[in-house]
């Protein structure tokens, strides 16, 4: 089973020697970020800073910084466990395309242990302390100034809750939050995000948008906030599915939203239409600074928390970072769903070095001419995979997770005058390489074996790969110790 709350996970990690308490005073200005970046890049433990300068609140960092810790947090032994569980929802076979994805997740609603469960305020640890008005002081929360050219201090793991002003569908998203002053934070809502759409609808209607931001939520909820789900699929339904039981939620004190009852801290406020402030620069998960831009500014009216709360955050920057395990989880969790949309896919991989949205490596069981190009176009039409800039398509016998194998195919199996597809389309809001914001060039590389029907008519056809003689290989296996090697 997944852990019910952040605290129980931290206690378990400490018992296993996978959490380090830092008792020395540390400065959230650059120092914490430098420590965490070094530890996470060396595969080190989760960190609990107990003495953060300027705050009485401990700071939990690098909690999901290894695959082992994230899997433990979600109650899994491998990412394939959840892939298999998701695949089980898809039988009997559902219609292909996005309708099939929605029907698959719709099955979850019939599972009694999955939908979120409402609890009363007195049973919600996150509402043990309630601060309103002048008692609200965000300076007491340990926001991080991580990189030298950052535009200020940021909360990097706040789970933002909104709901569509017209249909009431809620959204849970993970966005960076710049602390502008003791009552105001910046909402970095990128152009492709659902919360931005909610804000735009509210602004068009001349309405304020209610917002709640939770820190230190149950691990399955924190992960679900990062998952690229379609707009009408509830992240809390998904979180319940992941952890195998219903997520307990409580009504907020000042806004018509619900938040995890077992979170550590919640910020509540109403976002006024047109209230904007310059946000950034910020050293982002791309490994580069994103520039300063105007983003909505939220005034916080209420803070609820546990009696002795702690805050959870992450450090992003040049990979590898804590983003890695979260991205790998998404890759594995969504393979069965991706196969509904693009059934040609055997396997796929999103390299962390590409920020999970710059490159996708796909293997297919090639059946006909230009099959690879068909898959490329299908991927560019598949939800958030539309942002991928480079698609490399290989044959089914290629391990997409083995970069040496993939590069051997891509460098050896490609005639770059014939096997490359160049196009244009949307790119990630944070992409700095495109010559204009939000769209740019894309490339697909067909690294599969080429068929005669595709124009490969050289004598003998496509060559066979060099392989060992099976009988000799078996002989050498048996005699390996005799060789003294």
GROMACS .gro file of C-alpha atoms in nm:
model
  485
    1UNK     CA    1   0.000   0.000   0.000
    2UNK     CA    2   0.105   0.357  -0.062
    3UNK     CA    3   0.177   0.578   0.239
    4UNK     CA    4  -0.117   0.773   0.379
    5UNK     CA    5   0.080   1.091   0.432
    6UNK     CA    6   0.424   1.243   0.393
    7UNK     CA    7   0.518   1.192   0.758
    8UNK     CA    8   0.468   0.817   0.758
    9UNK     CA    9   0.685   0.792   0.448
   10UNK     CA   10   0.962   1.000   0.607
   11UNK     CA   11   0.956   0.784   0.921
   12UNK     CA   12   0.988   0.469   0.710
   13UNK     CA   13   1.277   0.616   0.510
   14UNK     CA   14   1.456   0.714   0.831
   15UNK     CA   15   1.421   0.362   0.975
   16UNK     CA   16   1.584   0.229   0.659
   17UNK     CA   17   1.869   0.481   0.665
   18UNK     CA   18   1.738   0.656   0.354
   19UNK     CA   19   1.669   0.991   0.518
   20UNK     CA   20   1.923   1.231   0.666
   21UNK     CA   21   1.830   1.496   0.923
   22UNK     CA   22   2.025   1.821   0.886
   23UNK     CA   23   2.032   1.995   1.224
   24UNK     CA   24   2.274   2.274   1.128
   25UNK     CA   25   2.117   2.605   1.024
   26UNK     CA   26   2.092   2.634   0.645
   27UNK     CA   27   2.004   2.934   0.432
   28UNK     CA   28   1.718   2.894   0.180
   29UNK     CA   29   1.905   3.151  -0.031
   30UNK     CA   30   2.125   2.933  -0.257
   31UNK     CA   31   2.265   2.710   0.021
   32UNK     CA   32   1.977   2.461   0.043
   33UNK     CA   33   1.962   2.435  -0.335
   34UNK     CA   34   2.336   2.364  -0.362
   35UNK     CA   35   2.318   2.094  -0.095
   36UNK     CA   36   2.015   1.924  -0.249
   37UNK     CA   37   2.150   1.937  -0.604
   38UNK     CA   38   2.471   1.763  -0.498
   39UNK     CA   39   2.289   1.498  -0.296
   40UNK     CA   40   2.031   1.416  -0.562
   41UNK     CA   41   2.291   1.394  -0.840
   42UNK     CA   42   2.489   1.143  -0.631
   43UNK     CA   43   2.180   0.930  -0.563
   44UNK     CA   44   2.183   1.029  -0.195
   45UNK     CA   45   1.910   1.010   0.069
   46UNK     CA   46   1.601   1.216   0.134
   47UNK     CA   47   1.684   1.524   0.342
   48UNK     CA   48   1.500   1.687   0.632
   49UNK     CA   49   1.635   2.035   0.709
   50UNK     CA   50   1.530   2.100   1.068
   51UNK     CA   51   1.676   2.451   1.104
   52UNK     CA   52   1.598   2.665   0.799
   53UNK     CA   53   1.701   3.028   0.840
   54UNK     CA   54   1.402   3.258   0.874
   55UNK     CA   55   1.148   2.980   0.935
   56UNK     CA   56   1.047   2.749   1.218
   57UNK     CA   57   0.916   2.498   0.964
   58UNK     CA   58   1.130   2.192   0.872
   59UNK     CA   59   1.187   2.139   0.500
   60UNK     CA   60   1.169   1.793   0.338
   61UNK     CA   61   1.372   1.761   0.017
   62UNK     CA   62   1.475   1.493  -0.232
   63UNK     CA   63   1.194   1.270  -0.103
   64UNK     CA   64   1.127   1.122  -0.449
   65UNK     CA   65   1.487   1.158  -0.565
   66UNK     CA   66   1.544   0.790  -0.646
   67UNK     CA   67   1.328   0.529  -0.817
   68UNK     CA   68   1.340   0.321  -0.500
   69UNK     CA   69   1.194   0.598  -0.284
   70UNK     CA   70   0.919   0.693  -0.528
   71UNK     CA   71   0.818   0.329  -0.572
   72UNK     CA   72   0.817   0.284  -0.195
   73UNK     CA   73   0.604   0.596  -0.154
   74UNK     CA   74   0.348   0.455  -0.398
   75UNK     CA   75   0.358   0.105  -0.250
   76UNK     CA   76   0.512  -0.053  -0.561
   77UNK     CA   77   0.803  -0.287  -0.628
   78UNK     CA   78   0.839  -0.173  -0.989
   79UNK     CA   79   0.677   0.075  -1.224
   80UNK     CA   80   0.558  -0.220  -1.432
   81UNK     CA   81   0.319  -0.314  -1.149
   82UNK     CA   82   0.106  -0.010  -1.215
   83UNK     CA   83   0.143  -0.054  -1.593
   84UNK     CA   84  -0.004  -0.400  -1.557
   85UNK     CA   85  -0.282  -0.266  -1.335
   86UNK     CA   86  -0.370   0.004  -1.586
   87UNK     CA   87  -0.358  -0.251  -1.869
   88UNK     CA   88  -0.608  -0.464  -1.675
   89UNK     CA   89  -0.860  -0.182  -1.696
   90UNK     CA   90  -0.849  -0.191  -2.072
   91UNK     CA   91  -1.002  -0.539  -2.107
   92UNK     CA   92  -1.231  -0.619  -2.268
   93UNK     CA   93  -1.084  -0.409  -2.544
   94UNK     CA   94  -1.211  -0.053  -2.557
   95UNK     CA   95  -1.254   0.181  -2.853
   96UNK     CA   96  -0.931   0.331  -2.976
   97UNK     CA   97  -0.834   0.693  -2.934
   98UNK     CA   98  -0.906   0.938  -2.653
   99UNK     CA   99  -1.259   0.795  -2.607
  100UNK     CA  100  -1.093   0.468  -2.508
  101UNK     CA  101  -0.875   0.644  -2.251
  102UNK     CA  102  -1.174   0.813  -2.093
  103UNK     CA  103  -1.373   0.489  -2.085
  104UNK     CA  104  -1.077   0.313  -1.923
  105UNK     CA  105  -1.056   0.569  -1.646
  106UNK     CA  106  -1.434   0.575  -1.625
  107UNK     CA  107  -1.415   0.215  -1.505
  108UNK     CA  108  -1.233   0.342  -1.198
  109UNK     CA  109  -1.545   0.523  -1.084
  110UNK     CA  110  -1.717   0.194  -1.024
  111UNK     CA  111  -1.445   0.087  -0.779
  112UNK     CA  112  -1.564   0.173  -0.431
  113UNK     CA  113  -1.216   0.229  -0.288
  114UNK     CA  114  -1.113   0.487  -0.549
  115UNK     CA  115  -1.329   0.806  -0.538
  116UNK     CA  116  -1.211   1.064  -0.282
  117UNK     CA  117  -1.378   1.064   0.057
  118UNK     CA  118  -1.490   1.381   0.234
  119UNK     CA  119  -1.407   1.418   0.604
  120UNK     CA  120  -1.502   1.682   0.860
  121UNK     CA  121  -1.268   1.966   0.950
  122UNK     CA  122  -1.212   1.832   1.301
  123UNK     CA  123  -1.077   1.509   1.145
  124UNK     CA  124  -0.843   1.689   0.904
  125UNK     CA  125  -0.487   1.736   1.038
  126UNK     CA  126  -0.423   2.009   0.782
  127UNK     CA  127  -0.681   2.233   0.954
  128UNK     CA  128  -0.549   2.206   1.308
  129UNK     CA  129  -0.426   2.566   1.272
  130UNK     CA  130  -0.614   2.831   1.072
  131UNK     CA  131  -0.463   3.174   0.996
  132UNK     CA  132  -0.651   3.452   0.821
  133UNK     CA  133  -0.610   3.820   0.739
  134UNK     CA  134  -0.302   3.987   0.887
  135UNK     CA  135  -0.193   3.658   1.047
  136UNK     CA  136  -0.106   3.527   0.701
  137UNK     CA  137   0.271   3.559   0.647
  138UNK     CA  138   0.426   3.361   0.364
  139UNK     CA  139   0.772   3.479   0.473
  140UNK     CA  140   0.748   3.223   0.752
  141UNK     CA  141   0.737   2.941   0.498
  142UNK     CA  142   1.077   2.824   0.367
  143UNK     CA  143   1.066   2.926   0.000
  144UNK     CA  144   1.384   2.854  -0.198
  145UNK     CA  145   1.609   3.091  -0.390
  146UNK     CA  146   1.785   2.808  -0.572
  147UNK     CA  147   1.997   2.949  -0.856
  148UNK     CA  148   2.197   3.275  -0.870
  149UNK     CA  149   1.989   3.439  -1.144
  150UNK     CA  150   1.647   3.339  -1.009
  151UNK     CA  151   1.404   3.629  -0.984
  152UNK     CA  152   1.311   3.555  -0.624
  153UNK     CA  153   1.216   3.279  -0.382
  154UNK     CA  154   0.988   2.998  -0.498
  155UNK     CA  155   0.772   2.719  -0.363
  156UNK     CA  156   0.838   2.432  -0.603
  157UNK     CA  157   0.602   2.157  -0.486
  158UNK     CA  158   0.270   2.328  -0.420
  159UNK     CA  159  -0.027   2.131  -0.554
  160UNK     CA  160  -0.263   2.385  -0.712
  161UNK     CA  161  -0.638   2.316  -0.702
  162UNK     CA  162  -0.884   2.494  -0.931
  163UNK     CA  163  -1.217   2.411  -1.091
  164UNK     CA  164  -1.373   2.506  -1.422
  165UNK     CA  165  -1.611   2.798  -1.361
  166UNK     CA  166  -1.878   2.656  -1.591
  167UNK     CA  167  -1.878   2.278  -1.557
  168UNK     CA  168  -1.721   2.249  -1.210
  169UNK     CA  169  -1.458   1.995  -1.317
  170UNK     CA  170  -1.161   2.030  -1.083
  171UNK     CA  171  -0.796   2.023  -1.174
  172UNK     CA  172  -0.488   1.944  -0.971
  173UNK     CA  173  -0.161   2.072  -1.114
  174UNK     CA  174   0.199   2.127  -1.010
  175UNK     CA  175   0.333   2.472  -1.092
  176UNK     CA  176   0.614   2.679  -0.950
  177UNK     CA  177   0.499   2.958  -0.719
  178UNK     CA  178   0.704   3.275  -0.673
  179UNK     CA  179   0.666   3.446  -0.337
  180UNK     CA  180   0.617   3.815  -0.418
  181UNK     CA  181   0.545   3.929  -0.061
  182UNK     CA  182   0.395   3.801   0.265
  183UNK     CA  183   0.048   3.767   0.110
  184UNK     CA  184   0.109   3.726  -0.266
  185UNK     CA  185   0.238   3.446  -0.489
  186UNK     CA  186   0.278   3.421  -0.866
  187UNK     CA  187   0.091   3.148  -1.053
  188UNK     CA  188   0.317   3.015  -1.329
  189UNK     CA  189   0.043   2.872  -1.549
  190UNK     CA  190   0.183   2.765  -1.882
  191UNK     CA  191  -0.022   2.802  -2.197
  192UNK     CA  192  -0.109   2.431  -2.229
  193UNK     CA  193  -0.219   2.380  -1.867
  194UNK     CA  194  -0.578   2.322  -1.752
  195UNK     CA  195  -0.559   2.571  -1.465
  196UNK     CA  196  -0.471   2.846  -1.710
  197UNK     CA  197  -0.786   2.758  -1.903
  198UNK     CA  198  -0.991   2.781  -1.583
  199UNK     CA  199  -0.844   3.126  -1.514
  200UNK     CA  200  -0.919   3.246  -1.867
  201UNK     CA  201  -1.279   3.126  -1.849
  202UNK     CA  202  -1.327   3.301  -1.513
  203UNK     CA  203  -1.171   3.622  -1.647
  204UNK     CA  204  -1.398   3.614  -1.952
  205UNK     CA  205  -1.696   3.586  -1.718
  206UNK     CA  206  -1.563   3.868  -1.500
  207UNK     CA  207  -1.534   3.634  -1.201
  208UNK     CA  208  -1.271   3.563  -0.939
  209UNK     CA  209  -1.121   3.214  -0.946
  210UNK     CA  210  -1.094   3.020  -0.618
  211UNK     CA  211  -0.755   2.857  -0.564
  212UNK     CA  212  -0.612   2.626  -0.297
  213UNK     CA  213  -0.249   2.516  -0.285
  214UNK     CA  214  -0.146   2.213  -0.078
  215UNK     CA  215   0.204   2.126   0.041
  216UNK     CA  216   0.317   1.792   0.181
  217UNK     CA  217   0.022   1.594   0.044
  218UNK     CA  218   0.001   1.213   0.047
  219UNK     CA  219   0.262   1.079  -0.199
  220UNK     CA  220   0.008   0.939  -0.447
  221UNK     CA  221  -0.162   1.279  -0.463
  222UNK     CA  222   0.169   1.458  -0.518
  223UNK     CA  223   0.252   1.222  -0.803
  224UNK     CA  224  -0.097   1.252  -0.955
  225UNK     CA  225  -0.051   1.630  -0.973
  226UNK     CA  226   0.239   1.575  -1.216
  227UNK     CA  227   0.055   1.326  -1.440
  228UNK     CA  228  -0.055   1.459  -1.783
  229UNK     CA  229  -0.417   1.347  -1.754
  230UNK     CA  230  -0.690   1.464  -1.992
  231UNK     CA  231  -0.889   1.758  -1.852
  232UNK     CA  232  -1.200   1.559  -1.761
  233UNK     CA  233  -1.017   1.287  -1.568
  234UNK     CA  234  -1.000   1.363  -1.194
  235UNK     CA  235  -0.649   1.352  -1.049
  236UNK     CA  236  -0.794   1.240  -0.714
  237UNK     CA  237  -0.960   0.944  -0.883
  238UNK     CA  238  -0.621   0.857  -1.030
  239UNK     CA  239  -0.449   0.905  -0.692
  240UNK     CA  240  -0.698   0.672  -0.528
  241UNK     CA  241  -0.633   0.417  -0.800
  242UNK     CA  242  -0.257   0.446  -0.742
  243UNK     CA  243  -0.268   0.407  -0.366
  244UNK     CA  244  -0.544   0.147  -0.366
  245UNK     CA  245  -0.779   0.341  -0.139
  246UNK     CA  246  -0.979   0.661  -0.129
  247UNK     CA  247  -0.805   0.992  -0.066
  248UNK     CA  248  -0.951   1.175   0.231
  249UNK     CA  249  -1.038   1.537   0.152
  250UNK     CA  250  -1.175   1.832   0.347
  251UNK     CA  251  -1.359   2.148   0.247
  252UNK     CA  252  -1.139   2.457   0.245
  253UNK     CA  253  -1.215   2.733   0.495
  254UNK     CA  254  -1.254   3.030   0.257
  255UNK     CA  255  -1.285   2.891  -0.097
  256UNK     CA  256  -1.528   2.633  -0.248
  257UNK     CA  257  -1.263   2.367  -0.304
  258UNK     CA  258  -1.143   2.051  -0.134
  259UNK     CA  259  -0.786   1.960  -0.040
  260UNK     CA  260  -0.615   1.651   0.107
  261UNK     CA  261  -0.703   1.624   0.475
  262UNK     CA  262  -0.357   1.480   0.549
  263UNK     CA  263  -0.155   1.756   0.381
  264UNK     CA  264   0.086   1.968   0.584
  265UNK     CA  265   0.001   2.323   0.471
  266UNK     CA  266  -0.269   2.476   0.250
  267UNK     CA  267  -0.291   2.828   0.105
  268UNK     CA  268  -0.633   2.963   0.004
  269UNK     CA  269  -0.725   3.266  -0.202
  270UNK     CA  270  -0.934   3.421  -0.481
  271UNK     CA  271  -0.757   3.521  -0.802
  272UNK     CA  272  -0.882   3.851  -0.941
  273UNK     CA  273  -0.905   3.882  -1.323
  274UNK     CA  274  -0.616   4.082  -1.464
  275UNK     CA  275  -0.405   4.082  -1.145
  276UNK     CA  276  -0.058   4.022  -1.295
  277UNK     CA  277   0.301   4.062  -1.176
  278UNK     CA  278   0.639   3.990  -1.339
  279UNK     CA  279   0.738   3.630  -1.256
  280UNK     CA  280   1.086   3.478  -1.294
  281UNK     CA  281   1.354   3.433  -1.414
  282UNK     CA  282   1.375   3.079  -1.283
  283UNK     CA  283   1.633   2.801  -1.321
  284UNK     CA  284   1.393   2.539  -1.454
  285UNK     CA  285   1.391   2.163  -1.512
  286UNK     CA  286   1.517   2.225  -1.864
  287UNK     CA  287   1.851   2.315  -1.708
  288UNK     CA  288   1.824   2.672  -1.837
  289UNK     CA  289   1.670   2.987  -1.696
  290UNK     CA  290   1.323   3.069  -1.819
  291UNK     CA  291   1.276   3.444  -1.869
  292UNK     CA  292   1.064   3.685  -1.672
  293UNK     CA  293   0.704   3.704  -1.792
  294UNK     CA  294   0.380   3.844  -1.647
  295UNK     CA  295   0.172   3.580  -1.468
  296UNK     CA  296  -0.137   3.599  -1.244
  297UNK     CA  297  -0.071   3.711  -0.886
  298UNK     CA  298  -0.276   3.544  -0.612
  299UNK     CA  299  -0.349   3.714  -0.280
  300UNK     CA  300  -0.360   3.459   0.002
  301UNK     CA  301  -0.649   3.507   0.244
  302UNK     CA  302  -0.610   3.197   0.458
  303UNK     CA  303  -0.343   2.948   0.559
  304UNK     CA  304  -0.432   2.617   0.725
  305UNK     CA  305  -0.176   2.373   0.860
  306UNK     CA  306  -0.091   2.106   1.110
  307UNK     CA  307   0.017   2.210   1.458
  308UNK     CA  308   0.382   2.136   1.382
  309UNK     CA  309   0.392   2.145   1.002
  310UNK     CA  310   0.673   2.072   0.764
  311UNK     CA  311   0.707   2.180   0.403
  312UNK     CA  312   0.804   1.963   0.106
  313UNK     CA  313   0.984   2.107  -0.194
  314UNK     CA  314   1.214   2.003  -0.478
  315UNK     CA  315   1.514   2.143  -0.662
  316UNK     CA  316   1.501   2.148  -1.041
  317UNK     CA  317   1.779   2.238  -1.283
  318UNK     CA  318   2.021   2.051  -1.505
  319UNK     CA  319   1.928   1.681  -1.505
  320UNK     CA  320   1.945   1.444  -1.331
  321UNK     CA  321   1.713   1.585  -1.065
  322UNK     CA  322   1.413   1.469  -0.862
  323UNK     CA  323   1.209   1.514  -1.180
  324UNK     CA  324   1.368   1.192  -1.307
  325UNK     CA  325   1.178   0.932  -1.103
  326UNK     CA  326   0.852   1.127  -1.144
  327UNK     CA  327   0.897   1.132  -1.521
  328UNK     CA  328   0.988   0.764  -1.537
  329UNK     CA  329   0.678   0.677  -1.339
  330UNK     CA  330   0.461   0.868  -1.586
  331UNK     CA  331   0.633   0.698  -1.878
  332UNK     CA  332   0.556   0.349  -1.744
  333UNK     CA  333   0.212   0.426  -1.604
  334UNK     CA  334   0.084   0.564  -1.932
  335UNK     CA  335   0.225   0.306  -2.174
  336UNK     CA  336  -0.100   0.102  -2.179
  337UNK     CA  337  -0.304   0.419  -2.231
  338UNK     CA  338  -0.073   0.543  -2.505
  339UNK     CA  339  -0.122   0.210  -2.679
  340UNK     CA  340  -0.495   0.284  -2.696
  341UNK     CA  341  -0.426   0.607  -2.883
  342UNK     CA  342  -0.137   0.467  -3.092
  343UNK     CA  343  -0.180   0.086  -3.095
  344UNK     CA  344   0.123   0.045  -3.323
  345UNK     CA  345   0.359   0.117  -3.030
  346UNK     CA  346   0.545  -0.173  -2.867
  347UNK     CA  347   0.735   0.037  -2.614
  348UNK     CA  348   0.852   0.394  -2.566
  349UNK     CA  349   1.099   0.596  -2.363
  350UNK     CA  350   1.118   0.963  -2.263
  351UNK     CA  351   1.483   1.054  -2.186
  352UNK     CA  352   1.528   1.264  -1.874
  353UNK     CA  353   1.804   1.453  -2.053
  354UNK     CA  354   1.535   1.577  -2.291
  355UNK     CA  355   1.320   1.705  -2.007
  356UNK     CA  356   1.065   1.434  -2.098
  357UNK     CA  357   0.918   1.661  -2.367
  358UNK     CA  358   1.206   1.713  -2.611
  359UNK     CA  359   1.251   1.354  -2.729
  360UNK     CA  360   1.058   1.030  -2.742
  361UNK     CA  361   1.204   0.696  -2.854
  362UNK     CA  362   0.941   0.455  -2.987
  363UNK     CA  363   0.960   0.092  -3.099
  364UNK     CA  364   0.708  -0.057  -3.343
  365UNK     CA  365   0.641  -0.390  -3.508
  366UNK     CA  366   0.679  -0.254  -3.859
  367UNK     CA  367   0.423  -0.396  -4.102
  368UNK     CA  368   0.404  -0.172  -4.408
  369UNK     CA  369   0.580   0.111  -4.593
  370UNK     CA  370   0.607   0.443  -4.405
  371UNK     CA  371   0.468   0.281  -4.091
  372UNK     CA  372   0.721   0.478  -3.886
  373UNK     CA  373   0.601   0.808  -4.031
  374UNK     CA  374   0.242   0.716  -3.953
  375UNK     CA  375   0.339   0.661  -3.588
  376UNK     CA  376   0.527   0.992  -3.576
  377UNK     CA  377   0.219   1.185  -3.683
  378UNK     CA  378  -0.002   0.991  -3.443
  379UNK     CA  379   0.227   1.081  -3.153
  380UNK     CA  380   0.222   1.448  -3.246
  381UNK     CA  381  -0.158   1.427  -3.219
  382UNK     CA  382  -0.164   1.248  -2.882
  383UNK     CA  383  -0.248   1.489  -2.598
  384UNK     CA  384   0.068   1.634  -2.433
  385UNK     CA  385   0.296   1.425  -2.657
  386UNK     CA  386   0.216   1.690  -2.916
  387UNK     CA  387   0.498   1.889  -2.755
  388UNK     CA  388   0.768   1.632  -2.836
  389UNK     CA  389   1.031   1.784  -3.065
  390UNK     CA  390   1.221   1.471  -3.168
  391UNK     CA  391   1.074   1.127  -3.236
  392UNK     CA  392   1.306   0.833  -3.301
  393UNK     CA  393   1.129   0.522  -3.429
  394UNK     CA  394   1.307   0.185  -3.406
  395UNK     CA  395   1.210  -0.175  -3.469
  396UNK     CA  396   1.049  -0.391  -3.201
  397UNK     CA  397   1.372  -0.581  -3.133
  398UNK     CA  398   1.544  -0.262  -3.015
  399UNK     CA  399   1.544  -0.184  -2.642
  400UNK     CA  400   1.425   0.178  -2.631
  401UNK     CA  401   1.584   0.225  -2.286
  402UNK     CA  402   1.932   0.126  -2.409
  403UNK     CA  403   2.080   0.448  -2.546
  404UNK     CA  404   2.375   0.262  -2.703
  405UNK     CA  405   2.139   0.034  -2.894
  406UNK     CA  406   1.913   0.322  -2.997
  407UNK     CA  407   2.200   0.541  -3.117
  408UNK     CA  408   2.345   0.248  -3.312
  409UNK     CA  409   2.014   0.214  -3.496
  410UNK     CA  410   1.965   0.589  -3.544
  411UNK     CA  411   2.319   0.641  -3.670
  412UNK     CA  412   2.338   0.327  -3.884
  413UNK     CA  413   1.986   0.271  -4.018
  414UNK     CA  414   1.908   0.618  -4.150
  415UNK     CA  415   1.948   0.786  -4.488
  416UNK     CA  416   1.898   1.145  -4.378
  417UNK     CA  417   1.777   1.250  -4.722
  418UNK     CA  418   1.488   1.003  -4.711
  419UNK     CA  419   1.422   0.886  -4.355
  420UNK     CA  420   1.373   1.216  -4.175
  421UNK     CA  421   1.041   1.395  -4.138
  422UNK     CA  422   1.060   1.770  -4.068
  423UNK     CA  423   0.752   1.959  -3.956
  424UNK     CA  424   0.635   2.237  -3.724
  425UNK     CA  425   0.402   2.236  -3.427
  426UNK     CA  426   0.348   2.334  -3.065
  427UNK     CA  427   0.636   2.316  -2.820
  428UNK     CA  428   0.652   2.346  -2.444
  429UNK     CA  429   0.601   2.690  -2.288
  430UNK     CA  430   0.949   2.657  -2.132
  431UNK     CA  431   1.126   2.570  -2.456
  432UNK     CA  432   1.397   2.831  -2.517
  433UNK     CA  433   1.532   2.686  -2.843
  434UNK     CA  434   1.234   2.773  -3.062
  435UNK     CA  435   1.280   3.106  -3.241
  436UNK     CA  436   0.936   3.217  -3.126
  437UNK     CA  437   0.742   3.112  -2.819
  438UNK     CA  438   0.501   2.817  -2.815
  439UNK     CA  439   0.577   2.664  -3.157
  440UNK     CA  440   0.878   2.549  -3.353
  441UNK     CA  441   1.043   2.284  -3.566
  442UNK     CA  442   1.008   1.912  -3.507
  443UNK     CA  443   1.182   1.609  -3.649
  444UNK     CA  444   1.102   1.241  -3.680
  445UNK     CA  445   1.378   0.989  -3.753
  446UNK     CA  446   1.285   0.656  -3.908
  447UNK     CA  447   1.555   0.419  -3.776
  448UNK     CA  448   1.364   0.102  -3.869
  449UNK     CA  449   1.463  -0.154  -4.131
  450UNK     CA  450   1.361  -0.024  -4.473
  451UNK     CA  451   1.132  -0.216  -4.707
  452UNK     CA  452   1.159  -0.246  -5.085
  453UNK     CA  453   0.822  -0.068  -5.109
  454UNK     CA  454   0.984   0.231  -4.939
  455UNK     CA  455   1.239   0.256  -5.217
  456UNK     CA  456   1.517   0.044  -5.067
  457UNK     CA  457   1.595  -0.166  -5.376
  458UNK     CA  458   1.963  -0.242  -5.335
  459UNK     CA  459   2.069  -0.598  -5.420
  460UNK     CA  460   1.977  -0.844  -5.147
  461UNK     CA  461   1.748  -0.604  -4.963
  462UNK     CA  462   1.805  -0.475  -4.611
  463UNK     CA  463   2.104  -0.655  -4.455
  464UNK     CA  464   2.082  -0.886  -4.155
  465UNK     CA  465   2.235  -0.777  -3.826
  466UNK     CA  466   2.548  -0.954  -3.708
  467UNK     CA  467   2.449  -1.218  -3.452
  468UNK     CA  468   2.638  -1.499  -3.276
  469UNK     CA  469   2.591  -1.859  -3.384
  470UNK     CA  470   2.342  -1.995  -3.124
  471UNK     CA  471   2.512  -2.333  -3.087
  472UNK     CA  472   2.854  -2.178  -3.040
  473UNK     CA  473   2.719  -1.924  -2.796
  474UNK     CA  474   2.567  -2.205  -2.588
  475UNK     CA  475   2.898  -2.396  -2.598
  476UNK     CA  476   3.091  -2.093  -2.476
  477UNK     CA  477   2.836  -2.040  -2.199
  478UNK     CA  478   2.897  -2.394  -2.075
  479UNK     CA  479   3.278  -2.368  -2.091
  480UNK     CA  480   3.316  -2.008  -1.971
  481UNK     CA  481   3.482  -2.104  -1.640
  482UNK     CA  482   3.733  -2.322  -1.824
  483UNK     CA  483   3.866  -2.017  -2.005
  484UNK     CA  484   3.962  -1.850  -1.678
  485UNK     CA  485   3.789  -1.527  -1.788
   0.00000   0.00000   0.00000
